[in-house]
């Protein structure tokens, strides 16, 4: 089912309003900003990162892999350049040759930090495509997030992500959607006749959701409930840990990031769950699957699965039975964090094929799939709209070339970015959620 025009417009209007607001002044001097940012760089820089920063051979392959560079040919969007401030701090403060580097490596300034705001937020979706092609194995995408942490600690960051980070920290809600709205959504589903387990003291599977599914992509929430009940798994939602969106991660605020992911971890541990499923959201999966154990300080006693991966596993186990649809050509978009970074490629494809759909791959797909242009919070940054749209056009052309009637996605951020591209360029393409498609075609 396509996202309703009304739901889409409501979300876009809310995001636009945030862009016109301003944050209270923090009263930091420029020297203080620089000192804070430098300290963050130093606290994160280890010898592996130092080696990475020094081993670039300037081959340019990362630039050719980055949709922002591809869309603009502007050298400032070269991925490795986004790490330049970090590299300067490394050379001056930590490198074995720092006594020499200090003679000719400029110290960072507050103006540098302000200039880099666009480079590490607006023009990087942390998609990891650059890291994948780099012949020296430099993990550029991961280090971009350290830059976000340095900037945000220094009081520099996009207003939209900063406001949402503060809201998640202060009230646990996002876009004013919090626990009350979550409980209302559960009650609404129950009124529709759905059996929705909530706060079961023990459950094998804990399912999370996100503000997006509670407020905008609401059919995905109902579909998730139908699917979980159809599989017969022992599952529950938890009102203590349901929100998997993590604006701490997107902004680069580790304290909020840890607070948000710890709620999910503690809820799952309380239920003795063996699996936690993240809703259709790429960064939610990355935050819980990769970063949460580090922030929590120990391995998680449960498996984290993106819902698209879970659907494939349930299909393979014979618990997910799907109706065959009329054969139509569809394309599939691998969300960067679940695909390239998480390694789940085959599961959603198997689900699409099990419904009898004719999957035509885009030119870049799987490990090399080009990002939609809106990940890592970029979709919400209003001033990034033109750049984001240029990057989107590359992916759009690939989808058009498949001859698909619809594009199937399994990430709310990708979905909204494609919807946005559709509106901006009169693109006649139906954007469908994998979970909603599956939910509508369960073979009972
Ligand atoms: S992570 Fe993706 S968006 Fe960011 S610099 Fe690399 S290729 Fe570009
Ligand atoms: S691909 Fe790697 S080695 Fe080549 S320019 Fe980019 S960061 Fe440097």
Coordinates of N, CA and C in Angstrom, one line a residue, residues 41 81-85 113 115-126 143-149 151 156 158 161 250-251 376 378 381:
X41 N 37.6 14.4 19.5 CA 38.5 13.6 18.6 C 39.5 12.8 19.3
X81 N 37.9 13.6 2.5 CA 38.0 15.0 2.9 C 37.2 15.3 4.1
X82 N 36.1 14.5 4.3 CA 35.2 14.8 5.4 C 35.9 14.5 6.7
X83 N 37.1 13.8 6.6 CA 37.8 13.4 7.9 C 39.0 14.3 8.1
X84 N 39.1 15.4 7.3 CA 40.3 16.2 7.4 C 40.6 16.8 8.7
X85 N 39.5 17.3 9.4 CA 39.7 17.9 10.7 C 40.3 16.9 11.7
X113 N 35.1 24.1 12.0 CA 34.0 23.2 12.6 C 32.7 23.6 11.9
X115 N 32.3 25.0 9.0 CA 32.3 24.6 7.5 C 32.0 23.1 7.4
X116 N 32.6 22.3 8.3 CA 32.4 20.9 8.2 C 31.0 20.4 8.6
X117 N 30.2 21.3 9.2 CA 28.9 20.8 9.5 C 28.1 20.3 8.3
X118 N 28.3 21.0 7.2 CA 27.6 20.5 5.9 C 28.2 19.2 5.5
X119 N 29.5 19.0 5.7 CA 30.1 17.9 5.1 C 29.8 16.6 5.9
X120 N 29.7 16.7 7.2 CA 29.5 15.5 8.0 C 28.0 15.2 8.3
X121 N 27.2 16.2 8.1 CA 25.7 16.0 8.3 C 25.0 16.0 6.9
X122 N 24.9 17.1 6.3 CA 24.1 17.2 5.1 C 24.5 16.3 3.9
X123 N 25.8 16.1 3.8 CA 26.3 15.4 2.6 C 27.0 14.0 3.0
X124 N 26.5 13.4 4.1 CA 26.9 12.1 4.4 C 25.8 11.3 5.0
X125 N 25.4 10.2 4.4 CA 24.3 9.4 4.9 C 25.0 8.2 5.7
X126 N 26.3 8.2 5.9 CA 27.0 7.1 6.6 C 26.6 5.8 5.9
X143 N 34.0 6.9 10.8 CA 34.8 8.0 11.3 C 34.0 9.3 11.1
X144 N 33.1 9.3 10.1 CA 32.2 10.5 9.9 C 31.4 10.7 11.1
X145 N 30.9 9.6 11.7 CA 30.1 9.7 12.9 C 30.9 10.3 14.1
X146 N 32.2 10.0 14.2 CA 33.0 10.6 15.2 C 33.0 12.1 15.0
X147 N 33.1 12.5 13.7 CA 33.1 14.0 13.4 C 31.7 14.6 13.9
X148 N 30.7 13.9 13.7 CA 29.4 14.4 14.1 C 29.4 14.5 15.7
X149 N 30.1 13.6 16.4 CA 30.1 13.7 17.8 C 31.0 14.9 18.2
X151 N 31.4 17.7 16.5 CA 30.7 18.9 16.2 C 29.6 19.2 17.2
X156 N 27.6 22.5 17.5 CA 27.4 22.8 16.1 C 26.7 21.5 15.5
X158 N 22.9 20.4 12.9 CA 21.6 20.8 12.3 C 20.5 20.9 13.3
X161 N 18.0 17.8 13.8 CA 18.5 16.6 14.5 C 18.8 16.9 16.0
X250 N 22.0 9.6 15.3 CA 22.0 10.4 14.1 C 22.7 11.8 14.3
X251 N 22.6 12.3 15.5 CA 23.2 13.6 15.8 C 24.7 13.5 16.1
X376 N 20.7 8.4 7.6 CA 21.5 9.1 8.7 C 20.9 10.4 9.1
X378 N 19.7 12.7 7.1 CA 19.8 13.7 6.1 C 18.4 14.1 5.6
X381 N 17.0 17.1 7.3 CA 17.7 18.4 7.3 C 17.2 19.3 6.1

